[in-house]
PDB file of C-alpha atoms in Angstrom:
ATOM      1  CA  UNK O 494      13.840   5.526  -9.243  1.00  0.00           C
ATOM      2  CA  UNK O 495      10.869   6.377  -6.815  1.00  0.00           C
ATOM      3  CA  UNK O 496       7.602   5.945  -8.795  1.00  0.00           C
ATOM      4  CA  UNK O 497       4.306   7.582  -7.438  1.00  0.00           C
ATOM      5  CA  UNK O 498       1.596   4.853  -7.292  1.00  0.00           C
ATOM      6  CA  UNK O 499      -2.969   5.454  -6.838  1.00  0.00           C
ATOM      7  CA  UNK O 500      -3.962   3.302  -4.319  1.00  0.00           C
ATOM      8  CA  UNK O 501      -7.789   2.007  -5.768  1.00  0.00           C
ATOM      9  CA  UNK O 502      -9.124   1.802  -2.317  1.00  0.00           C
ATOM     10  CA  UNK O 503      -9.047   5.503  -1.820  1.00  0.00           C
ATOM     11  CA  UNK O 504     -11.501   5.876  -4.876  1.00  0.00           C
ATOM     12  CA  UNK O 505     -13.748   3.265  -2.930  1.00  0.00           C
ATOM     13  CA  UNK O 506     -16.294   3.875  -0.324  1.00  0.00           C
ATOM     14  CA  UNK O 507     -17.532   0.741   0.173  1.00  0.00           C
ATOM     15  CA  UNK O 508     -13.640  -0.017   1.401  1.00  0.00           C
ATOM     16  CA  UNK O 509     -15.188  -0.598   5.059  1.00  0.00           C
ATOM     17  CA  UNK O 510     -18.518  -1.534   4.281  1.00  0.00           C
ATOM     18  CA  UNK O 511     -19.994  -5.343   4.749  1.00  0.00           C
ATOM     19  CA  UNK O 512     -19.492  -6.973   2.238  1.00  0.00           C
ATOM     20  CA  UNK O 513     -16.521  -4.797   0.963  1.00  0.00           C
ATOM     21  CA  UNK O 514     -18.938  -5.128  -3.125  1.00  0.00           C
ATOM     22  CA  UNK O 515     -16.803  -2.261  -5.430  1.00  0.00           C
ATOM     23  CA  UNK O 516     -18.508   0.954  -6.191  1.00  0.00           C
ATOM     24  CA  UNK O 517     -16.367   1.627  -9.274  1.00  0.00           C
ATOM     25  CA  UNK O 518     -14.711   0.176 -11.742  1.00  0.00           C
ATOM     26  CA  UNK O 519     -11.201   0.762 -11.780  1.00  0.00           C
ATOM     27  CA  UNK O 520     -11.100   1.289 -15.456  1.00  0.00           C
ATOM     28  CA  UNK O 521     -12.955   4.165 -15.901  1.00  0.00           C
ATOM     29  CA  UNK O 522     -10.289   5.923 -14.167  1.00  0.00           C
ATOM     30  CA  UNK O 523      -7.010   4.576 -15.321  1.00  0.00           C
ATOM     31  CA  UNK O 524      -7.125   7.337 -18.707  1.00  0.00           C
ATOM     32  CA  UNK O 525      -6.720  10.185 -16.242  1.00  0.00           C
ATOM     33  CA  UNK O 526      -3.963   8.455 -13.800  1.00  0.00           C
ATOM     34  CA  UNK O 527      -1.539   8.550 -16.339  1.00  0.00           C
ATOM     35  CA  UNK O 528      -1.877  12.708 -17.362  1.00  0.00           C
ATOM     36  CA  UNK O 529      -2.659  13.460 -13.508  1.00  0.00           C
ATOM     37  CA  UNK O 530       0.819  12.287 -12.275  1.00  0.00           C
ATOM     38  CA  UNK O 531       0.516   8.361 -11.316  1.00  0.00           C
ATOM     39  CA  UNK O 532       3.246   6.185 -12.382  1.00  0.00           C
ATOM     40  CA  UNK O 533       0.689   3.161 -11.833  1.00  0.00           C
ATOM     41  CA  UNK O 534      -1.872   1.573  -9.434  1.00  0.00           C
ATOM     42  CA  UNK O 535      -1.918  -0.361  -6.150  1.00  0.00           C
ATOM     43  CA  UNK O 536      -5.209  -2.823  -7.035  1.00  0.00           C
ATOM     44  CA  UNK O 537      -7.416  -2.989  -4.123  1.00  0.00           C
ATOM     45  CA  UNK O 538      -8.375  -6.994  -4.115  1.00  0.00           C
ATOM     46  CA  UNK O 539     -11.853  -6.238  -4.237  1.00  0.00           C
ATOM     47  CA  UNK O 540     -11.686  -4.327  -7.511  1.00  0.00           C
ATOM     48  CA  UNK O 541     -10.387  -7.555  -9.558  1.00  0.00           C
ATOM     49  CA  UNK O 542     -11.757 -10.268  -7.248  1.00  0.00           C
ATOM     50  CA  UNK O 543     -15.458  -9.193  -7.597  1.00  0.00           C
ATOM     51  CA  UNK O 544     -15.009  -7.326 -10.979  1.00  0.00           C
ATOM     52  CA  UNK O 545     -16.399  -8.584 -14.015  1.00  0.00           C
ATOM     53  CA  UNK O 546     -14.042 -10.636 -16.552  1.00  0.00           C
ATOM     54  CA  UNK O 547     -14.168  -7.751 -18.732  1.00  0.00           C
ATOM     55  CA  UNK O 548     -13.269  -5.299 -16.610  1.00  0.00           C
ATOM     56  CA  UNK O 549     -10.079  -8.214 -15.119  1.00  0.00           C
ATOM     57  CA  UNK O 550      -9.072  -7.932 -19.085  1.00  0.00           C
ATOM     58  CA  UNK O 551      -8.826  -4.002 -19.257  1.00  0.00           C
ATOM     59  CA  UNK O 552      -7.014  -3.984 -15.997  1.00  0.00           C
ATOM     60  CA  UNK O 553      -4.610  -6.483 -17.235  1.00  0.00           C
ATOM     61  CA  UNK O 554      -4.188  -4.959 -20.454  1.00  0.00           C
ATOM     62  CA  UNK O 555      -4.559  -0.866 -19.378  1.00  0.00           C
ATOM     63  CA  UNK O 556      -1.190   1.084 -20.461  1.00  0.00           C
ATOM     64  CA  UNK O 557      -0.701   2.201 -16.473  1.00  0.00           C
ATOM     65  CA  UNK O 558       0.039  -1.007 -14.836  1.00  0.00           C
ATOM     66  CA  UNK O 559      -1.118  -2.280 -11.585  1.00  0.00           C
ATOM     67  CA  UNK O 560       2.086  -2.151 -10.040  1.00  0.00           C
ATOM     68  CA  UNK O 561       0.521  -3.516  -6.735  1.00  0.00           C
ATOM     69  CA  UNK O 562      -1.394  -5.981  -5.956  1.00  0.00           C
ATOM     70  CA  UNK O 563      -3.008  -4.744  -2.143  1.00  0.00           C
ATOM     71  CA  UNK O 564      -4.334  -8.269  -0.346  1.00  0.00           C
ATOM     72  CA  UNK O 565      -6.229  -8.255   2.836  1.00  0.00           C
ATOM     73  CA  UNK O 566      -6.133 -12.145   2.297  1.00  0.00           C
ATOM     74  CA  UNK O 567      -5.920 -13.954   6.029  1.00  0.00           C
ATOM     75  CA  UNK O 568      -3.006 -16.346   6.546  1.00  0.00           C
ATOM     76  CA  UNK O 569      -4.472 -18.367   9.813  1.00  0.00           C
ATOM     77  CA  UNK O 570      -5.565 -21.707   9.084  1.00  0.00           C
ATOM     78  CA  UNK O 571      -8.561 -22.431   6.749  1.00  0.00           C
ATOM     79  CA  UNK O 572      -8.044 -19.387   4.606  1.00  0.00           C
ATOM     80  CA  UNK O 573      -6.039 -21.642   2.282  1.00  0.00           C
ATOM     81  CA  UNK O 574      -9.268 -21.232  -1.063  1.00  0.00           C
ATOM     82  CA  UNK O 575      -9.050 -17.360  -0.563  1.00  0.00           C
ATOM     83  CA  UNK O 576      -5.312 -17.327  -0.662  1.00  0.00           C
ATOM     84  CA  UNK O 577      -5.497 -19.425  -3.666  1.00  0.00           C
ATOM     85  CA  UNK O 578      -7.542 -16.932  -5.437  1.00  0.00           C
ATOM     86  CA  UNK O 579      -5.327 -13.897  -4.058  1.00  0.00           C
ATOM     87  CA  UNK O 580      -2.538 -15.838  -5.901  1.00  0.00           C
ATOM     88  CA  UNK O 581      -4.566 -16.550  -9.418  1.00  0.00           C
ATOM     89  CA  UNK O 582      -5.740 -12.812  -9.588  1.00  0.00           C
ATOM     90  CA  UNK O 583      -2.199 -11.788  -8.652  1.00  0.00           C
ATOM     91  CA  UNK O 584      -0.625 -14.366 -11.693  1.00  0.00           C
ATOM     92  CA  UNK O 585      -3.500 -13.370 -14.049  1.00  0.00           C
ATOM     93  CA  UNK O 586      -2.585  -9.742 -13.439  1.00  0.00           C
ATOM     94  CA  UNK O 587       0.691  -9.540 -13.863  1.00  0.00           C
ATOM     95  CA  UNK O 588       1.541  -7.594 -10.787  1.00  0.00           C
ATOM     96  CA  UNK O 589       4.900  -7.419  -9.669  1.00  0.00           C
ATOM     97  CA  UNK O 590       4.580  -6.641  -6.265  1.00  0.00           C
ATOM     98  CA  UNK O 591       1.843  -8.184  -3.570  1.00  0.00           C
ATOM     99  CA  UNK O 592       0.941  -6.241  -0.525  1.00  0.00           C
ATOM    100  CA  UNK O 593      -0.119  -8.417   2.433  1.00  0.00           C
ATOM    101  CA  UNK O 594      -0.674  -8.564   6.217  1.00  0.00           C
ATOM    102  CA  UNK O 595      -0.484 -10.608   9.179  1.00  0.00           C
ATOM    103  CA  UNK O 596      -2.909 -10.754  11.872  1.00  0.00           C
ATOM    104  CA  UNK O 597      -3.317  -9.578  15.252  1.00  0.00           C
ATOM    105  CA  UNK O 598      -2.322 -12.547  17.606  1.00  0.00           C
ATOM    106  CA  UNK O 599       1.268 -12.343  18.634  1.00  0.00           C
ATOM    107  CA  UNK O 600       0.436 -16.269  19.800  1.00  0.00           C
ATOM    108  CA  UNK O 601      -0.732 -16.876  15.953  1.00  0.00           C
ATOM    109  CA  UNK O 602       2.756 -16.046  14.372  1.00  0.00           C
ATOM    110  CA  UNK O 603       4.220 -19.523  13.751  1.00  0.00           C
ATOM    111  CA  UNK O 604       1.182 -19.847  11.475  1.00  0.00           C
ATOM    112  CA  UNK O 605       0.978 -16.835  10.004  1.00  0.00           C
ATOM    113  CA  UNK O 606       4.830 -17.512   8.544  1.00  0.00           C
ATOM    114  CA  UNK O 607       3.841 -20.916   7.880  1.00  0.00           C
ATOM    115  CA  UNK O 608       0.833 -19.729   5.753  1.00  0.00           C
ATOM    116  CA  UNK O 609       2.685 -16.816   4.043  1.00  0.00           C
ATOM    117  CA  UNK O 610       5.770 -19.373   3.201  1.00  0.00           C
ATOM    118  CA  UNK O 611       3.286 -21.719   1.380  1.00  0.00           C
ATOM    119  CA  UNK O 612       1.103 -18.898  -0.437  1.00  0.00           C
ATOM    120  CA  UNK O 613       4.867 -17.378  -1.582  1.00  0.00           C
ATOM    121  CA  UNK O 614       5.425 -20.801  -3.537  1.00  0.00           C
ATOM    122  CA  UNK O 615       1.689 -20.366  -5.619  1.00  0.00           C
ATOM    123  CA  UNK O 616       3.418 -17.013  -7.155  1.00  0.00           C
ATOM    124  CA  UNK O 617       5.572 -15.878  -9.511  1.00  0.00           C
ATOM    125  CA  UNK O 618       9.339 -15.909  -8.456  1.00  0.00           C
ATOM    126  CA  UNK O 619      10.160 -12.484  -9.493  1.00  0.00           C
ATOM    127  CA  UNK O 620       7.298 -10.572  -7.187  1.00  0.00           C
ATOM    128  CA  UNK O 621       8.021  -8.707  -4.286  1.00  0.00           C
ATOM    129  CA  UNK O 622       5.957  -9.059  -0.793  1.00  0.00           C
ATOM    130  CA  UNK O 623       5.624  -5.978   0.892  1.00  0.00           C
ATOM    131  CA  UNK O 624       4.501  -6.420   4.121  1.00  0.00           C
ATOM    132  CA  UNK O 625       2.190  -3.651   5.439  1.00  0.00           C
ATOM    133  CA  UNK O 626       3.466  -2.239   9.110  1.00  0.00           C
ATOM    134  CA  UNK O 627       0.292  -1.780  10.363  1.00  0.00           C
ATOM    135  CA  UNK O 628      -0.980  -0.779  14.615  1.00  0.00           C
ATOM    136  CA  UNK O 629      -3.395  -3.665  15.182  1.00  0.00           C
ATOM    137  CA  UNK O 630      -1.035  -6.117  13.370  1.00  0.00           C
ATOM    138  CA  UNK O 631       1.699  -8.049  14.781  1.00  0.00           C
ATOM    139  CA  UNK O 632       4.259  -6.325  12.782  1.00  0.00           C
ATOM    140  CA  UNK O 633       3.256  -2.460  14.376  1.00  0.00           C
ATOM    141  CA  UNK O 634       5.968  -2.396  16.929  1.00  0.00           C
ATOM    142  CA  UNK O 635       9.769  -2.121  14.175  1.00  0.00           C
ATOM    143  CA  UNK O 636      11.341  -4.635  16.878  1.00  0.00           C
ATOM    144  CA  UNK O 637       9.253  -7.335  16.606  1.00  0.00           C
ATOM    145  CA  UNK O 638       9.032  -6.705  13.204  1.00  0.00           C
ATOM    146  CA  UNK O 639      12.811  -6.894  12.737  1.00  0.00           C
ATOM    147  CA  UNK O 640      12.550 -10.525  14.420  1.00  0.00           C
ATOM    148  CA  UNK O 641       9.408 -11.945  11.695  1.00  0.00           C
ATOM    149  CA  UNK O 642      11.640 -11.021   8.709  1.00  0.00           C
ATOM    150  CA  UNK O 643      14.559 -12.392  10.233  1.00  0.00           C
ATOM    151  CA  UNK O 644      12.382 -16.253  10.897  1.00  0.00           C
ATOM    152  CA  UNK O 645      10.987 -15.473   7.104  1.00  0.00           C
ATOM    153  CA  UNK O 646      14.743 -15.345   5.833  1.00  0.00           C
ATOM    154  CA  UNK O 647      13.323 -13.853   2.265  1.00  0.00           C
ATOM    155  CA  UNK O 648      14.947 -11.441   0.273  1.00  0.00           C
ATOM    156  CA  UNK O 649      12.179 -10.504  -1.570  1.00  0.00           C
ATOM    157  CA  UNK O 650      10.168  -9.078   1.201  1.00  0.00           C
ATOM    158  CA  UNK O 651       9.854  -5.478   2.010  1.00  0.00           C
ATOM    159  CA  UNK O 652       8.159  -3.508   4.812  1.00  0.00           C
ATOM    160  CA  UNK O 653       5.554  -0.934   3.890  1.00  0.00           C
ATOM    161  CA  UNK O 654       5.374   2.267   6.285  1.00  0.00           C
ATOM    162  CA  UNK O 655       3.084   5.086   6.653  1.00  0.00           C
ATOM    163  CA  UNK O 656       5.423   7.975   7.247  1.00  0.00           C
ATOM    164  CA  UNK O 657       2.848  10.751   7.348  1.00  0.00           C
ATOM    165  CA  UNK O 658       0.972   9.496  10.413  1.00  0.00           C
ATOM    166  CA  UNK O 659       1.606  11.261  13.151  1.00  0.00           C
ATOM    167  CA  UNK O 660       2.298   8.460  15.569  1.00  0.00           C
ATOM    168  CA  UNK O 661       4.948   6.631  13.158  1.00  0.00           C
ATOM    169  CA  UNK O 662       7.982   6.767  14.279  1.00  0.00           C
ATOM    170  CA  UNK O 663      10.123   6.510  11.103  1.00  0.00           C
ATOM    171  CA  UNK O 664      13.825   6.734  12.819  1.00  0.00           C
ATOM    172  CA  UNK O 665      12.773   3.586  14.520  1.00  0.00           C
ATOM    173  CA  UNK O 666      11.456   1.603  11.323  1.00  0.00           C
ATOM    174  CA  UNK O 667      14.888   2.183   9.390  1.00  0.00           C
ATOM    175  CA  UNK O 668      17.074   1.668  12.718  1.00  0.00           C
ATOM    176  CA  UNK O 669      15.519  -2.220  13.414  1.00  0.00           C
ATOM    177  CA  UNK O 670      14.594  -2.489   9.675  1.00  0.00           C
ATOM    178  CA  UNK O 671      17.146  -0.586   7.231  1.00  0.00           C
ATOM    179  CA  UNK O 672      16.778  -1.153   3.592  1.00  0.00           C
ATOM    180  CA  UNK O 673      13.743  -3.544   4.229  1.00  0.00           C
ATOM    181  CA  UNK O 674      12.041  -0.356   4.396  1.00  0.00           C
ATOM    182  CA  UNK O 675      10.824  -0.167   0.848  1.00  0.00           C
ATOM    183  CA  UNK O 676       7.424   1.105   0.193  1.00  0.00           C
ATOM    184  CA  UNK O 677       5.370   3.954   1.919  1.00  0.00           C
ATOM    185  CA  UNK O 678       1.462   4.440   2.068  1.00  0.00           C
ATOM    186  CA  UNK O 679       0.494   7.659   1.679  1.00  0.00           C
ATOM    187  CA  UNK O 680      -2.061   9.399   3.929  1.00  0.00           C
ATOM    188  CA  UNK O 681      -1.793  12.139   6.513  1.00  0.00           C
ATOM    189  CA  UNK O 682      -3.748  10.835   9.870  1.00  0.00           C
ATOM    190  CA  UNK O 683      -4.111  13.368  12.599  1.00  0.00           C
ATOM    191  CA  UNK O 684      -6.962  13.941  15.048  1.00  0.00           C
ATOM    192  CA  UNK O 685      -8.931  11.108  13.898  1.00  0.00           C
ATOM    193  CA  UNK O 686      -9.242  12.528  10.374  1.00  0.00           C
ATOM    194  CA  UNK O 687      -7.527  12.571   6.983  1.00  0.00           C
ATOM    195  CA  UNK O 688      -5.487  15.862   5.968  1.00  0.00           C
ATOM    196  CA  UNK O 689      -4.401  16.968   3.136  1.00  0.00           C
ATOM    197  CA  UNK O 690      -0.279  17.036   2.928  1.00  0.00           C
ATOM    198  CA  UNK O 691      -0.378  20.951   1.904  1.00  0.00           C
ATOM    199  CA  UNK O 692      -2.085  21.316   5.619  1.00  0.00           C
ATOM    200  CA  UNK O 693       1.025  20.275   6.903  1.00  0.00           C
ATOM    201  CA  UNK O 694       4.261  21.700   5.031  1.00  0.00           C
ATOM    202  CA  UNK O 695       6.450  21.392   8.086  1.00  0.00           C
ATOM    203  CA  UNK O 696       5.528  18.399   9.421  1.00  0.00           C
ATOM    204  CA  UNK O 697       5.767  16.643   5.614  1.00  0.00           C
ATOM    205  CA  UNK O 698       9.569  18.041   4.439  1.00  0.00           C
ATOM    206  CA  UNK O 699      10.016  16.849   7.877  1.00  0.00           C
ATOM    207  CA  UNK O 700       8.763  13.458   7.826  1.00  0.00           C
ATOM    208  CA  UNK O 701      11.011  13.126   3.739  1.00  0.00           C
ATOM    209  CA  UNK O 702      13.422  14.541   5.347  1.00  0.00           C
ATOM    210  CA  UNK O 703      14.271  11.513   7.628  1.00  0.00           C
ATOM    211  CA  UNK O 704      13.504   9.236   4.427  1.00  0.00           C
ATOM    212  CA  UNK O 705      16.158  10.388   2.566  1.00  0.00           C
ATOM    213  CA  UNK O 706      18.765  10.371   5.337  1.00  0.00           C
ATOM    214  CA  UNK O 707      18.285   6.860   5.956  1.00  0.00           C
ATOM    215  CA  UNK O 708      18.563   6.247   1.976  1.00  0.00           C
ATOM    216  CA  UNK O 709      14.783   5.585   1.248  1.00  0.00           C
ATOM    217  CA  UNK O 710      14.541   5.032  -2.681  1.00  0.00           C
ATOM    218  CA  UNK O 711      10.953   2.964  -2.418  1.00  0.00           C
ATOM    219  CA  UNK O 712       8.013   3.758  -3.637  1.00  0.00           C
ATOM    220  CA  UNK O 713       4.737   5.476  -2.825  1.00  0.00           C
ATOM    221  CA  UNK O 714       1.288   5.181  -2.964  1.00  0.00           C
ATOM    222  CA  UNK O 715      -1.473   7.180  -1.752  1.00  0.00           C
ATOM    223  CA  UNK O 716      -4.138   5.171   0.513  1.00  0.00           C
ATOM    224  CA  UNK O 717      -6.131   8.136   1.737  1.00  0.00           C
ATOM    225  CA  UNK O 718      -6.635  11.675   1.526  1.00  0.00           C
ATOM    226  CA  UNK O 719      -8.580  14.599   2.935  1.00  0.00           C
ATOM    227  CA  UNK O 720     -12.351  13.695   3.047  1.00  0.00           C
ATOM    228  CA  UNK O 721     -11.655   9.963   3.148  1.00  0.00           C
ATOM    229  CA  UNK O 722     -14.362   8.271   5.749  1.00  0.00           C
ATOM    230  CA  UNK O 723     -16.729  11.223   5.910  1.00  0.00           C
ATOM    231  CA  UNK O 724     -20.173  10.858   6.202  1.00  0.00           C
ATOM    232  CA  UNK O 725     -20.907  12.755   2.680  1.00  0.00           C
ATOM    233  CA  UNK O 726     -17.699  10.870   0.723  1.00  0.00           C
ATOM    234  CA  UNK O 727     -17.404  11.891  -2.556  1.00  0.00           C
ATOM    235  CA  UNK O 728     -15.311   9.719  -5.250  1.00  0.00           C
ATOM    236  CA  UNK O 729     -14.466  12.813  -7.433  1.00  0.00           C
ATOM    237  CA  UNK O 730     -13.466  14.873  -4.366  1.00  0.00           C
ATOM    238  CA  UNK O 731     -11.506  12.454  -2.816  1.00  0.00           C
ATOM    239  CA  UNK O 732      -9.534  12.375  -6.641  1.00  0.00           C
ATOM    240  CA  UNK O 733      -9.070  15.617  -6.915  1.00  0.00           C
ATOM    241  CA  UNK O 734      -7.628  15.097  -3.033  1.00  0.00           C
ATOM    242  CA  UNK O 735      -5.462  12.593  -4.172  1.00  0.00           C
ATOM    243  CA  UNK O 736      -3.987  15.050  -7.481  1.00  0.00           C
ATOM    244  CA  UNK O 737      -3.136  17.450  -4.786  1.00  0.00           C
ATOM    245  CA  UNK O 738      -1.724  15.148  -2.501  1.00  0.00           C
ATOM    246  CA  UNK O 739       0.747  13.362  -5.351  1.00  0.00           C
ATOM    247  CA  UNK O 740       1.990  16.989  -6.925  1.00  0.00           C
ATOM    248  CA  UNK O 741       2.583  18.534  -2.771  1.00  0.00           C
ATOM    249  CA  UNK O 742       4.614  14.720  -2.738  1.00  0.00           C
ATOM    250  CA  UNK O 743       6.481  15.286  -5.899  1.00  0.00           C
ATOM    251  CA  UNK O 744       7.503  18.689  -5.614  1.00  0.00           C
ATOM    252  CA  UNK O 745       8.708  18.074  -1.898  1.00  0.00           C
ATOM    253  CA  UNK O 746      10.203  15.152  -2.637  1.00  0.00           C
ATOM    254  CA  UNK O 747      12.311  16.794  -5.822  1.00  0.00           C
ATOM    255  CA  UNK O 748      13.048  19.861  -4.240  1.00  0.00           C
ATOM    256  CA  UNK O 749      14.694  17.768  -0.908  1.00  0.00           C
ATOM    257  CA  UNK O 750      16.698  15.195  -3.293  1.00  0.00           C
ATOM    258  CA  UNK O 751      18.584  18.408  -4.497  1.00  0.00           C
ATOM    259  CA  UNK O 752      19.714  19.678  -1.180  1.00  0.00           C
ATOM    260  CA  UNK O 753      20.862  15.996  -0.166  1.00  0.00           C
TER     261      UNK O 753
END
């Protein structure tokens, strides 16, 4: 069943800042998540690696689980103390799945996969990897990224789309990648800004449209919304965004199931 997941780093303005040092605490929000439509969280790293202990303890413990763990952790050579602690907050938290990426040079890939192979044995068995299909990585062109999860020979590791930018091209993740597409991020990117999905009716049935013919039954979670990166950010804005964003999802996503 397709569960409807808040991405932390959309609450968080210092996302891109130096230093990446949280703004909030994650807990203060998880009591609304829950009555405002979220089936759980995607934990931006930051918001458990520099949190307090306390605030580690109500994540762990919070009745809406943190479904996802979201890493930015390197995998080239010498990162092998930050992936460690990636792993520990991942075990301490409980989270099921891990979202990761690799980097940007194509001549870097052997030890990328090397990396990710040995960071895989420092976690629990049962989690799932989704690897985020990002432009700038070497997993943003769906042939190429067909040929890394072939080498990596896992099942338990997914590829994470963004199906609401306008330059994905979703046919083309499901023909090289099929079922291995398991997870979407959730964020409408056009014209160098964030939209709101309601903006875009058309363009959104559209985009779940070709989800559910290629039998998409992942997951989503929303990474950004209308107002995200603007000079005047505001946290409770960008929430209120985010409500809108998940109910337009829902309702769309419902509504097309039937007629499938």
């Amino acid at each position: 069943m397709t569960s409807f997941f808040m991405n932390t780093v959309l609450l968080e303005k210092n996302r891109w800042e130096e230093g990446q040092n949280p703004s909030i605490a994650v807990s203060d929000w998880l009591p609304k998540l829950r009555t405002d439509g979220f089936d759980g969280i995607e934990l931006w790293e930051n918001h458990s690696l520099k949190a307090s202990e306390p605030e580690i303890q109500l994540l762990k413990h919070s009745s809406i689980p943190v479904e996802v763990y979201n890493s930015y952790v390197s995998f080239e050579d010498g990162f092998e103390q930050q992936r460690a602690q990636a792993a520990n907050m991942v075990n301490r938290l409980r989270a099921n799945k891990i979202k990761f990426n690799f980097g940007k040079d194509p001549e870097r890939l052997d030890e990328y996969i090397q990396n990710f192979q040995d960071w895989k044995e420092q976690l629990p068995n049962q989690c799932t990897f989704l690897c985020e299909c990002h432009p700038g990585t070497v997993m943003e062109d769906p042939k190429i990224a067909k040929g890394v999860f072939k080498r990596i020979g896992s099942n338990d590791i997914g590829a994470m789309i963004h199906p609401f930018h306008k330059g994905t091209d979703v046919k083309s993740w499901f023909k090289h990648l099929g079922e291995k597409v398991v997870y979407a991020h959730v964020s409408l990117f056009d014209g160098s800004r964030f939209h709101l999905l309601e903006r875009y009716p058309e363009f959104v049935e559209s985009r779940i449209q070709v989800l559910k013919e290629n039998g998409f039954n992942g997951d989503f979670s929303l990474e950004f919304t209308e107002g995200t990166a603007l000079e005047n950010e505001k946290t409770e804005q960008l929430y209120h965004n985010a409500i809108r964003d998940i109910s337009f999802l829902k309702v769309r996503w419902k509504s097309l199931a039937k007629e499938t």
